[in-house]
Amino acid sequence: MVNNIVVAIDGYSSCGKSTLAKALAKKLHFIYVDSGAMYRAVTLYFLRNNTDLKNHDLIVDALEHIDLNFHSRDYESHILLNGEEVSEEIRQMPVSENVSLIASIKEVRKAMVRKQQKMGKSKNMIMDGRDIGTTVFPDAQVKLFMTADPKIRAERRYNELIAKGENVSLEEIFDNLAHRDFLDTTREESPLVRAEDAIILDNTNLTQEEQLAFAIEQVKPFIV
Ligand code: CDP
């Protein structure tokens, strides 16, 4: 098999990027990297340490104390923040409420993009996020830009969190997704925007099997 194929999956909050990315990685035996988990883990670190987000020197200093590692179990990606497994905690509301602000800080983005590009060296990989096809891997062989009806997205995320026992309302989830989309698309530093050569995948009315089949069709020409 050819080496170093990158599939970049970008799109709005909670439109199923990671579900598709995991399924695709499993099918193709590629590595899966959840770039959003990295921004979420950095956010958790800043929240825990009460980092002053207006002080850029402090941010740069804090970033040097953040060690992020992934370990993969059955294509589920787990993230370690300075050796501690934080995969569950980074999905909770305090992180969701602050992550897009923190992800708009230039120093944070620079540090994460550098790490992400390193991970993509000589590996077949699927990475999902907001700027993968535009900034992290502009030369990715396959770029998908995912979207779905905002109400459906909120319902999916609500059901996910309720199943985990979180105490959340559908309204607060809807508002959080809308707010993050706003911040992600309007920030100065590598905003969420469809790369010109990205294929749009609207999964509002698609099953998981259908969206996987669609994605496989896009990658197929590169793996035969
Ligand atoms: O899973 P969900 O779509 O809710 O979000 P995520 O992929 O976990 O990303 C959380 C947040 O991190 C996003 O709302 C963005 O603000 C930020 N992010 C980013 O700026 N760039 C990326 N490549 C990935 C995430």
mmCIF file of C-alpha atoms and ligand atoms in Angstrom:
data_model
loop_
_atom_site.group_PDB
_atom_site.id
_atom_site.type_symbol
_atom_site.label_atom_id
_atom_site.label_comp_id
_atom_site.label_asym_id
_atom_site.label_seq_id
_atom_site.Cartn_x
_atom_site.Cartn_y
_atom_site.Cartn_z
ATOM 1 C CA MET A 1 0.000 0.000 0.000
ATOM 2 C CA VAL A 2 1.137 3.539 -0.716
ATOM 3 C CA ASN A 3 2.407 5.409 2.291
ATOM 4 C CA ASN A 4 1.605 8.851 3.571
ATOM 5 C CA ILE A 5 -1.952 9.326 2.417
ATOM 6 C CA VAL A 6 -3.727 11.988 4.404
ATOM 7 C CA VAL A 7 -7.497 12.305 4.616
ATOM 8 C CA ALA A 8 -8.497 15.696 6.038
ATOM 9 C CA ILE A 9 -11.984 15.968 7.496
ATOM 10 C CA ASP A 10 -13.126 19.455 8.468
ATOM 11 C CA GLY A 11 -16.478 20.924 9.347
ATOM 12 C CA TYR A 12 -18.812 22.458 11.871
ATOM 13 C CA SER A 13 -19.175 21.445 15.508
ATOM 14 C CA SER A 14 -20.750 18.089 16.170
ATOM 15 C CA CYS A 15 -21.557 17.099 12.627
ATOM 16 C CA GLY A 16 -20.108 13.629 12.962
ATOM 17 C CA LYS A 17 -16.521 14.167 11.830
ATOM 18 C CA SER A 18 -15.009 11.935 14.463
ATOM 19 C CA THR A 19 -17.592 9.163 13.931
ATOM 20 C CA LEU A 20 -16.767 9.095 10.239
ATOM 21 C CA ALA A 21 -13.018 9.468 10.788
ATOM 22 C CA LYS A 22 -12.930 6.528 13.225
ATOM 23 C CA ALA A 23 -14.973 4.273 10.952
ATOM 24 C CA LEU A 24 -12.810 5.166 7.978
ATOM 25 C CA ALA A 25 -9.581 4.588 9.914
ATOM 26 C CA LYS A 26 -10.824 1.184 11.024
ATOM 27 C CA LYS A 27 -11.814 0.195 7.509
ATOM 28 C CA LEU A 28 -8.585 1.367 5.875
ATOM 29 C CA HIS A 29 -6.202 0.601 8.768
ATOM 30 C CA PHE A 30 -5.099 4.226 8.876
ATOM 31 C CA ILE A 31 -4.152 6.148 12.012
ATOM 32 C CA TYR A 32 -6.869 8.450 13.362
ATOM 33 C CA VAL A 33 -6.012 11.768 14.967
ATOM 34 C CA ASP A 34 -8.686 13.923 16.616
ATOM 35 C CA SER A 35 -7.192 17.415 16.441
ATOM 36 C CA GLY A 36 -10.131 18.860 18.405
ATOM 37 C CA ALA A 37 -9.104 16.721 21.383
ATOM 38 C CA MET A 38 -5.780 18.567 21.401
ATOM 39 C CA TYR A 39 -7.453 22.001 21.634
ATOM 40 C CA ARG A 40 -9.797 20.610 24.264
ATOM 41 C CA ALA A 41 -6.897 19.223 26.342
ATOM 42 C CA VAL A 42 -5.060 22.561 26.182
ATOM 43 C CA THR A 43 -8.293 24.249 27.303
ATOM 44 C CA LEU A 44 -8.582 21.866 30.254
ATOM 45 C CA TYR A 45 -4.997 22.653 31.265
ATOM 46 C CA PHE A 46 -5.641 26.418 31.114
ATOM 47 C CA LEU A 47 -8.892 26.076 33.093
ATOM 48 C CA ARG A 48 -7.259 23.958 35.770
ATOM 49 C CA ASN A 49 -4.369 26.399 36.111
ATOM 50 C CA ASN A 50 -6.463 29.567 35.861
ATOM 51 C CA THR A 51 -4.153 30.790 33.118
ATOM 52 C CA ASP A 52 -4.621 34.450 32.299
ATOM 53 C CA LEU A 53 -5.646 34.284 28.628
ATOM 54 C CA LYS A 54 -4.799 37.916 28.027
ATOM 55 C CA ASN A 55 -1.150 37.381 28.936
ATOM 56 C CA HIS A 56 0.500 35.903 25.859
ATOM 57 C CA ASP A 57 3.848 35.353 27.601
ATOM 58 C CA LEU A 58 2.072 33.203 30.173
ATOM 59 C CA ILE A 59 0.348 31.265 27.397
ATOM 60 C CA VAL A 60 3.591 30.554 25.598
ATOM 61 C CA ASP A 61 5.128 29.471 28.883
ATOM 62 C CA ALA A 62 2.140 27.243 29.722
ATOM 63 C CA LEU A 63 2.255 25.606 26.285
ATOM 64 C CA GLU A 64 5.789 24.474 27.054
ATOM 65 C CA HIS A 65 4.446 22.603 30.063
ATOM 66 C CA ILE A 66 1.783 20.772 28.103
ATOM 67 C CA ASP A 67 2.668 17.354 26.818
ATOM 68 C CA LEU A 68 -0.012 15.731 24.652
ATOM 69 C CA ASN A 69 -0.016 12.121 23.560
ATOM 70 C CA PHE A 70 -2.527 9.892 21.883
ATOM 71 C CA HIS A 71 -2.948 6.241 22.472
ATOM 72 C CA SER A 72 -5.261 4.291 20.314
ATOM 73 C CA ARG A 73 -7.456 1.366 21.359
ATOM 74 C CA ASP A 74 -9.544 -0.190 18.614
ATOM 75 C CA TYR A 75 -9.439 3.064 16.652
ATOM 76 C CA GLU A 76 -10.873 5.004 19.573
ATOM 77 C CA SER A 77 -8.499 7.836 20.162
ATOM 78 C CA HIS A 78 -7.549 8.560 23.772
ATOM 79 C CA ILE A 79 -5.641 11.648 24.748
ATOM 80 C CA LEU A 80 -3.149 12.009 27.561
ATOM 81 C CA LEU A 81 -2.472 15.425 29.057
ATOM 82 C CA ASN A 82 0.895 15.266 30.809
ATOM 83 C CA GLY A 83 0.381 11.521 31.163
ATOM 84 C CA GLU A 84 -3.188 11.715 32.499
ATOM 85 C CA GLU A 85 -6.055 10.242 30.492
ATOM 86 C CA VAL A 86 -8.505 13.127 29.999
ATOM 87 C CA SER A 87 -10.658 11.849 27.115
ATOM 88 C CA GLU A 88 -13.885 12.000 29.145
ATOM 89 C CA GLU A 89 -13.255 15.266 30.926
ATOM 90 C CA ILE A 90 -12.478 17.217 27.747
ATOM 91 C CA ARG A 91 -15.987 16.473 26.393
ATOM 92 C CA GLN A 92 -17.728 18.091 29.353
ATOM 93 C CA MET A 93 -19.374 21.516 29.174
ATOM 94 C CA PRO A 94 -16.725 23.636 30.963
ATOM 95 C CA VAL A 95 -14.254 22.699 28.229
ATOM 96 C CA SER A 96 -16.832 23.022 25.407
ATOM 97 C CA GLU A 97 -17.703 26.488 26.669
ATOM 98 C CA ASN A 98 -14.122 27.750 26.512
ATOM 99 C CA VAL A 99 -12.387 25.764 23.792
ATOM 100 C CA SER A 100 -13.191 27.955 20.793
ATOM 101 C CA LEU A 101 -11.892 31.056 22.515
ATOM 102 C CA ILE A 102 -8.661 29.297 23.411
ATOM 103 C CA ALA A 103 -8.385 27.758 19.929
ATOM 104 C CA SER A 104 -8.440 31.273 18.469
ATOM 105 C CA ILE A 105 -5.185 32.235 20.218
ATOM 106 C CA LYS A 106 -2.369 32.405 17.675
ATOM 107 C CA GLU A 107 0.276 30.860 19.935
ATOM 108 C CA VAL A 108 -1.991 27.920 20.743
ATOM 109 C CA ARG A 109 -2.720 27.253 17.066
ATOM 110 C CA LYS A 110 0.934 27.459 16.079
ATOM 111 C CA ALA A 111 1.918 24.900 18.706
ATOM 112 C CA MET A 112 -0.909 22.480 17.803
ATOM 113 C CA VAL A 113 -0.399 22.733 14.035
ATOM 114 C CA ARG A 114 3.305 21.976 14.497
ATOM 115 C CA LYS A 115 2.477 18.844 16.507
ATOM 116 C CA GLN A 116 -0.164 17.737 13.996
ATOM 117 C CA GLN A 117 2.146 18.114 11.030
ATOM 118 C CA LYS A 118 4.783 16.032 12.807
ATOM 119 C CA MET A 119 2.240 13.240 13.363
ATOM 120 C CA GLY A 120 1.456 13.115 9.649
ATOM 121 C CA LYS A 121 5.022 12.408 8.567
ATOM 122 C CA SER A 122 5.215 9.137 6.588
ATOM 123 C CA LYS A 123 1.962 7.684 7.902
ATOM 124 C CA ASN A 124 -1.421 6.956 6.404
ATOM 125 C CA MET A 125 -3.654 9.108 8.485
ATOM 126 C CA ILE A 126 -7.110 10.542 8.958
ATOM 127 C CA MET A 127 -7.266 13.794 10.881
ATOM 128 C CA ASP A 128 -10.422 15.698 11.692
ATOM 129 C CA GLY A 129 -10.801 19.303 12.791
ATOM 130 C CA ARG A 130 -11.420 22.783 11.429
ATOM 131 C CA ASP A 131 -8.257 23.735 9.524
ATOM 132 C CA ILE A 132 -6.806 20.395 8.473
ATOM 133 C CA GLY A 133 -7.413 20.743 4.725
ATOM 134 C CA THR A 134 -6.528 24.445 4.681
ATOM 135 C CA THR A 135 -3.597 24.867 7.080
ATOM 136 C CA VAL A 136 -2.312 21.644 8.603
ATOM 137 C CA PHE A 137 -2.258 19.486 5.458
ATOM 138 C CA PRO A 138 -3.062 21.690 2.455
ATOM 139 C CA ASP A 139 -1.667 18.895 0.240
ATOM 140 C CA ALA A 140 -3.893 16.152 1.680
ATOM 141 C CA GLN A 141 -4.978 13.730 -1.046
ATOM 142 C CA VAL A 142 -8.581 13.676 0.173
ATOM 143 C CA LYS A 143 -10.416 16.566 1.800
ATOM 144 C CA LEU A 144 -13.946 16.317 3.105
ATOM 145 C CA PHE A 145 -15.936 19.243 4.437
ATOM 146 C CA MET A 146 -18.767 18.034 6.642
ATOM 147 C CA THR A 147 -21.961 19.770 7.522
ATOM 148 C CA ALA A 148 -25.438 18.922 8.816
ATOM 149 C CA ASP A 149 -28.587 20.704 9.936
ATOM 150 C CA PRO A 150 -27.807 22.562 13.217
ATOM 151 C CA LYS A 151 -30.855 21.092 14.992
ATOM 152 C CA ILE A 152 -29.847 17.547 14.095
ATOM 153 C CA ARG A 153 -26.290 18.231 15.221
ATOM 154 C CA ALA A 154 -27.520 19.513 18.596
ATOM 155 C CA GLU A 155 -29.785 16.479 19.052
ATOM 156 C CA ARG A 156 -26.968 14.053 18.267
ATOM 157 C CA ARG A 157 -24.590 15.724 20.753
ATOM 158 C CA TYR A 158 -27.344 15.987 23.389
ATOM 159 C CA ASN A 159 -28.109 12.261 23.123
ATOM 160 C CA GLU A 160 -24.401 11.461 23.334
ATOM 161 C CA LEU A 161 -23.923 13.476 26.541
ATOM 162 C CA ILE A 162 -27.159 12.248 28.157
ATOM 163 C CA ALA A 163 -26.074 8.661 27.476
ATOM 164 C CA LYS A 164 -22.893 9.443 29.400
ATOM 165 C CA GLY A 165 -24.939 10.702 32.358
ATOM 166 C CA GLU A 166 -24.238 14.414 31.851
ATOM 167 C CA ASN A 167 -26.790 16.894 33.097
ATOM 168 C CA VAL A 168 -27.337 19.122 30.030
ATOM 169 C CA SER A 169 -30.248 20.673 28.147
ATOM 170 C CA LEU A 170 -30.845 20.552 24.413
ATOM 171 C CA GLU A 171 -31.026 24.333 24.346
ATOM 172 C CA GLU A 172 -27.613 24.837 25.964
ATOM 173 C CA ILE A 173 -26.060 22.338 23.534
ATOM 174 C CA PHE A 174 -27.657 24.105 20.552
ATOM 175 C CA ASP A 175 -26.379 27.473 21.786
ATOM 176 C CA ASN A 176 -22.904 26.095 22.446
ATOM 177 C CA LEU A 177 -22.613 24.640 18.925
ATOM 178 C CA ALA A 178 -23.839 27.880 17.345
ATOM 179 C CA HIS A 179 -21.432 29.932 19.441
ATOM 180 C CA ARG A 180 -18.461 27.706 18.616
ATOM 181 C CA ASP A 181 -19.319 27.754 14.893
ATOM 182 C CA PHE A 182 -19.439 31.542 15.063
ATOM 183 C CA LEU A 183 -16.060 31.827 16.789
ATOM 184 C CA ASP A 184 -14.478 29.144 14.582
ATOM 185 C CA THR A 185 -15.587 30.738 11.303
ATOM 186 C CA THR A 186 -14.804 34.333 12.246
ATOM 187 C CA ARG A 187 -11.444 34.036 14.032
ATOM 188 C CA GLU A 188 -8.420 35.638 12.417
ATOM 189 C CA GLU A 189 -6.052 32.694 12.649
ATOM 190 C CA SER A 190 -6.923 29.850 10.215
ATOM 191 C CA PRO A 191 -10.714 30.122 10.489
ATOM 192 C CA LEU A 192 -13.015 27.252 9.643
ATOM 193 C CA VAL A 193 -13.567 27.527 5.912
ATOM 194 C CA ARG A 194 -13.970 24.931 3.184
ATOM 195 C CA ALA A 195 -10.751 24.358 1.263
ATOM 196 C CA GLU A 196 -11.396 24.995 -2.431
ATOM 197 C CA ASP A 197 -10.673 21.385 -3.269
ATOM 198 C CA ALA A 198 -12.689 19.871 -0.394
ATOM 199 C CA ILE A 199 -15.732 17.752 -1.159
ATOM 200 C CA ILE A 200 -18.868 18.729 0.760
ATOM 201 C CA LEU A 201 -20.533 15.974 2.742
ATOM 202 C CA ASP A 202 -23.894 16.937 4.229
ATOM 203 C CA ASN A 203 -24.967 14.041 6.421
ATOM 204 C CA THR A 204 -28.294 15.448 7.684
ATOM 205 C CA ASN A 205 -30.146 12.617 5.971
ATOM 206 C CA LEU A 206 -27.404 10.004 5.735
ATOM 207 C CA THR A 207 -26.867 6.948 7.895
ATOM 208 C CA GLN A 208 -23.397 6.245 9.260
ATOM 209 C CA GLU A 209 -23.027 3.423 6.723
ATOM 210 C CA GLU A 210 -23.951 5.741 3.854
ATOM 211 C CA GLN A 211 -21.489 8.440 4.847
ATOM 212 C CA LEU A 212 -18.751 5.843 5.285
ATOM 213 C CA ALA A 213 -19.443 4.429 1.812
ATOM 214 C CA PHE A 214 -19.268 7.937 0.361
ATOM 215 C CA ALA A 215 -15.917 8.626 2.051
ATOM 216 C CA ILE A 216 -14.436 5.300 0.953
ATOM 217 C CA GLU A 217 -15.277 6.140 -2.657
ATOM 218 C CA GLN A 218 -13.229 9.333 -2.313
ATOM 219 C CA VAL A 219 -10.186 7.573 -0.863
ATOM 220 C CA LYS A 220 -10.278 4.513 -3.141
ATOM 221 C CA PRO A 221 -8.384 6.051 -6.082
ATOM 222 C CA PHE A 222 -5.388 6.615 -3.787
ATOM 223 C CA ILE A 223 -5.108 3.197 -2.221
ATOM 224 C CA VAL A 224 -5.292 0.791 -5.173
HETATM 225 O O1 CDP B 1 -16.467 17.317 18.445
HETATM 226 P P1 CDP B 1 -16.815 18.755 18.171
HETATM 227 O O2 CDP B 1 -17.176 18.982 16.737
HETATM 228 O O3 CDP B 1 -17.798 19.322 19.099
HETATM 229 O O4 CDP B 1 -15.512 19.635 18.414
HETATM 230 P P2 CDP B 1 -13.987 19.226 18.404
HETATM 231 O O5 CDP B 1 -13.594 18.659 17.070
HETATM 232 O O6 CDP B 1 -13.713 18.416 19.617
HETATM 233 O O7 CDP B 1 -13.277 20.656 18.523
HETATM 234 C C1 CDP B 1 -13.468 21.475 19.651
HETATM 235 C C2 CDP B 1 -13.081 22.908 19.287
HETATM 236 O O8 CDP B 1 -11.671 22.958 19.034
HETATM 237 C C3 CDP B 1 -13.735 23.506 18.043
HETATM 238 O O9 CDP B 1 -14.989 24.117 18.293
HETATM 239 C C4 CDP B 1 -12.700 24.535 17.602
HETATM 240 O O10 CDP B 1 -12.850 25.743 18.304
HETATM 241 C C5 CDP B 1 -11.375 23.912 18.030
HETATM 242 N N1 CDP B 1 -10.644 23.266 16.921
HETATM 243 C C6 CDP B 1 -9.889 24.054 16.091
HETATM 244 O O11 CDP B 1 -9.885 25.266 16.232
HETATM 245 N N2 CDP B 1 -9.124 23.494 15.115
HETATM 246 C C7 CDP B 1 -9.117 22.168 14.939
HETATM 247 N N3 CDP B 1 -8.328 21.649 13.976
HETATM 248 C C8 CDP B 1 -9.907 21.334 15.758
HETATM 249 C C9 CDP B 1 -10.672 21.921 16.748
#
